[in-house]
């Protein structure tokens, strides 16, 4: 409405109506809450720092999972809300944010974290407070009895299953393997997994080099790696460390002498470094969009993700956000709401297929039993489009036999 | 296990890494030596240089244009920084330009994140320099040999300019006593403008040269800043010879540590710095009382 002077002004009636609504909201918050008691999911993830690219993909996919459920009318008639927090890749920050989410924002469950150390810090808080936590960070430790609680679920692959699948495709009896390993928990767990698979497959280690976390230059490790004369150069690190190490190994011609293998072939690092340096590199993954050729749920996930993100394809670490949140919401639907005990029972009984074929949580350690993909990075000339980064070498089907046994993890038989 | 060939190769890798460290530290050392400004935006400007090189290379389709144009453009940008931001702070405490450049570093990193995204962008080794060369004791990337040659040439040029030209004479005299230079009728502020531009241009050149080895991302400068400081402190703040000797020393130390205790390869340069500071606080070639 405009007055004669051309300046917009509200009529008396508009103002009164506005005041009335405002007063109602301020004076009667319990009414507003009772009508739309949303289910709140906390989502800590490292939005800033070296893993920011992967974290942002996790958020996009988690938001998609929430949106799809809300479009269908929510969980048990209630809307779902995702509360994203930056954990800054720091265990202390993550613990503080998680506590805040639980105490102040009154979340009903937590999903998230990307780094294994940060995930353990989140888990400490959630299990002390009796809140369900679905971890989407690769870790072996969280499966072990020391860190487990009945509130703890692990949606991501763990280093044991990832390395076993990758080794099965690349190690042969007598294969000589040289390891370049980041000197922190992630690198150590991956190395342990590979060496266990190596022993089972009859391959041999010709040397292990631990490198400092976050190193920019790997040139000084190359002469020694070359002198080991390996058939396989196995690079166990994450994020930009993986990108830099592979690039420089290729600069030194290591790829002509040996097959480069990584535990997890990272979608975003392949994009950041380009096809040339990654050409022929083999590694594991939880998800790759071309699963859609054989798996209907992958097609549905890709289509929904593309529609919501301007045609972009979902990534490996992004998919964790989607499968983790989807599984939790499915269980809440089955439980008829967010009641913790009922949701735990529902998660334990759940079989879900939301993006990559059937998955379920193993009873003893709540590890998600799921397929592991083994991928090979494509030559630029072989790529059909910009997102066609990898060739799927194998899909190792999900099976409890691929996990460490419950007794080995310290659970009563 | 350790044969002579491997140790020789490791020594060579160390010298090659040293050349890269010298290149990284040069701009920082020159600016401090001549102006007394501790440039905390050094790492960010290194990164800006890499992005500028990438941008020019993608426009022209040639790495060589990027290598030529980016350092000049970023050098001019550096002069603008000196003229507009740092000049008003001369004559105040050394902390003021330090704080200013510290903040400027964050601004630059964030600006690059907004323009180019935070994910990092591929930067291919120029095809003419791809591949490895057989050195007799082992193989080495041709591109890294090229970087060593560029750094050697650059050091020679710098030495000639500083020692053999009138401009160099003024710069060295200005570093000693700017007051006398003013009395003698030399416009010292113009010299400082050029020196700051030169230092920033060298830093940007380092960024472009490092891009095909270390990948381009907004955070690539943060480690570089630390490396440059270590080399500059060991060599002696402001000493060109010091930067060269310290760069090679740190390179070889890292390389030899990588052979015997690889997980210590990063920490060793800080240990070396601590040792030098204990024994000779002004650095190997520094003048006492300056820093």
Short mmCIF file of C-alpha atoms in Angstrom, two decimals, chain A residues 48-50 52-54 56 183 206 208-229 240 243-245 247-248 250-253 256 268-277 380, chain B residues 1-3 6 9-10 13-14 17 20 113 118-125 131-132 138-142 144 211-220 223 227 251 254-256 258-267:
data_model
loop_
_atom_site.label_atom_id
_atom_site.label_comp_id
_atom_site.label_asym_id
_atom_site.label_seq_id
_atom_site.Cartn_x
_atom_site.Cartn_y
_atom_site.Cartn_z
CA UNK A 48 36.54 -24.96 7.63
CA UNK A 49 40.01 -26.49 7.27
CA UNK A 50 41.67 -28.95 4.90
CA UNK A 52 36.15 -28.51 3.98
CA UNK A 53 35.30 -29.76 0.48
CA UNK A 54 34.29 -33.20 1.77
CA UNK A 56 30.33 -29.40 2.45
CA UNK A 183 51.78 -40.39 10.83
CA UNK A 206 59.32 -53.99 1.23
CA UNK A 208 57.05 -48.45 5.35
CA UNK A 209 57.67 -44.71 5.51
CA UNK A 210 55.70 -42.56 7.94
CA UNK A 211 55.34 -38.96 6.78
CA UNK A 212 54.32 -35.95 8.90
CA UNK A 213 50.61 -35.04 8.70
CA UNK A 214 49.98 -32.10 6.36
CA UNK A 215 53.34 -32.24 4.53
CA UNK A 216 53.56 -30.19 1.31
CA UNK A 217 56.66 -31.77 -0.19
CA UNK A 218 57.17 -35.51 -0.60
CA UNK A 219 60.26 -35.36 -2.85
CA UNK A 220 62.66 -36.46 -0.12
CA UNK A 221 60.74 -39.75 0.38
CA UNK A 222 60.87 -40.69 -3.29
CA UNK A 223 64.47 -41.94 -3.70
CA UNK A 224 63.97 -44.40 -0.84
CA UNK A 225 60.59 -45.56 -2.10
CA UNK A 226 62.11 -46.11 -5.53
CA UNK A 227 65.03 -48.05 -4.08
CA UNK A 228 62.57 -50.46 -2.45
CA UNK A 229 61.57 -51.55 -5.99
CA UNK A 240 45.26 -32.74 0.35
CA UNK A 243 46.58 -35.22 -3.65
CA UNK A 244 50.10 -33.89 -3.05
CA UNK A 245 51.65 -37.31 -2.43
CA UNK A 247 51.06 -35.82 -7.72
CA UNK A 248 54.68 -35.87 -6.59
CA UNK A 250 53.87 -39.34 -10.45
CA UNK A 251 56.31 -36.44 -11.01
CA UNK A 252 59.07 -38.80 -9.88
CA UNK A 253 57.88 -41.47 -12.31
CA UNK A 256 55.78 -46.28 -14.27
CA UNK A 268 37.22 -34.14 -4.47
CA UNK A 269 41.00 -34.62 -4.54
CA UNK A 270 40.77 -36.23 -7.95
CA UNK A 271 38.84 -33.12 -9.09
CA UNK A 272 41.35 -30.75 -7.50
CA UNK A 273 44.42 -32.41 -9.04
CA UNK A 274 43.15 -33.45 -12.44
CA UNK A 275 42.96 -36.66 -14.45
CA UNK A 276 46.64 -36.78 -15.46
CA UNK A 277 48.16 -37.23 -12.00
CA UNK A 380 41.13 -38.08 -19.49
CA UNK B 1 70.68 -51.50 3.09
CA UNK B 2 71.76 -47.88 2.54
CA UNK B 3 73.96 -47.82 -0.52
CA UNK B 6 70.78 -43.75 -2.40
CA UNK B 9 70.40 -39.18 -4.44
CA UNK B 10 69.03 -38.14 -1.07
CA UNK B 13 66.93 -34.17 -3.29
CA UNK B 14 67.89 -32.11 -0.26
CA UNK B 17 64.37 -28.89 -1.88
CA UNK B 20 62.69 -24.33 -3.46
CA UNK B 113 38.18 -18.55 -1.53
CA UNK B 118 37.99 -23.47 -1.50
CA UNK B 119 38.55 -26.81 -3.22
CA UNK B 120 41.80 -26.28 -5.09
CA UNK B 121 42.31 -26.26 -8.87
CA UNK B 122 44.46 -28.55 -11.04
CA UNK B 123 47.72 -27.04 -12.33
CA UNK B 124 49.52 -29.23 -14.84
CA UNK B 125 53.29 -29.35 -15.24
CA UNK B 131 58.85 -36.37 -17.25
CA UNK B 132 61.95 -37.49 -15.40
CA UNK B 138 68.71 -41.94 -9.94
CA UNK B 139 65.75 -40.27 -11.59
CA UNK B 140 64.58 -36.73 -10.94
CA UNK B 141 61.64 -34.73 -12.31
CA UNK B 142 62.75 -32.38 -15.09
CA UNK B 144 62.31 -29.61 -10.40
CA UNK B 211 52.07 -24.59 -8.32
CA UNK B 212 52.90 -27.55 -10.61
CA UNK B 213 54.59 -29.34 -7.68
CA UNK B 214 52.33 -28.60 -4.73
CA UNK B 215 48.90 -27.96 -6.23
CA UNK B 216 46.94 -24.74 -5.97
CA UNK B 217 44.58 -24.12 -3.07
CA UNK B 218 43.79 -21.14 -0.83
CA UNK B 219 45.71 -22.58 2.14
CA UNK B 220 48.91 -23.37 0.22
CA UNK B 223 53.04 -23.76 5.45
CA UNK B 227 59.16 -22.41 6.03
CA UNK B 251 66.76 -28.79 2.57
CA UNK B 254 64.98 -32.49 5.90
CA UNK B 255 66.18 -34.89 3.24
CA UNK B 256 68.58 -36.76 5.50
CA UNK B 258 63.53 -38.37 5.67
CA UNK B 259 65.98 -41.18 5.09
CA UNK B 260 66.53 -42.18 8.72
CA UNK B 261 63.48 -40.91 10.65
CA UNK B 262 60.89 -39.84 8.04
CA UNK B 263 58.15 -38.94 10.53
CA UNK B 264 60.48 -36.25 11.91
CA UNK B 265 61.00 -34.60 8.50
CA UNK B 266 58.93 -31.51 9.29
CA UNK B 267 60.00 -31.04 12.88
#
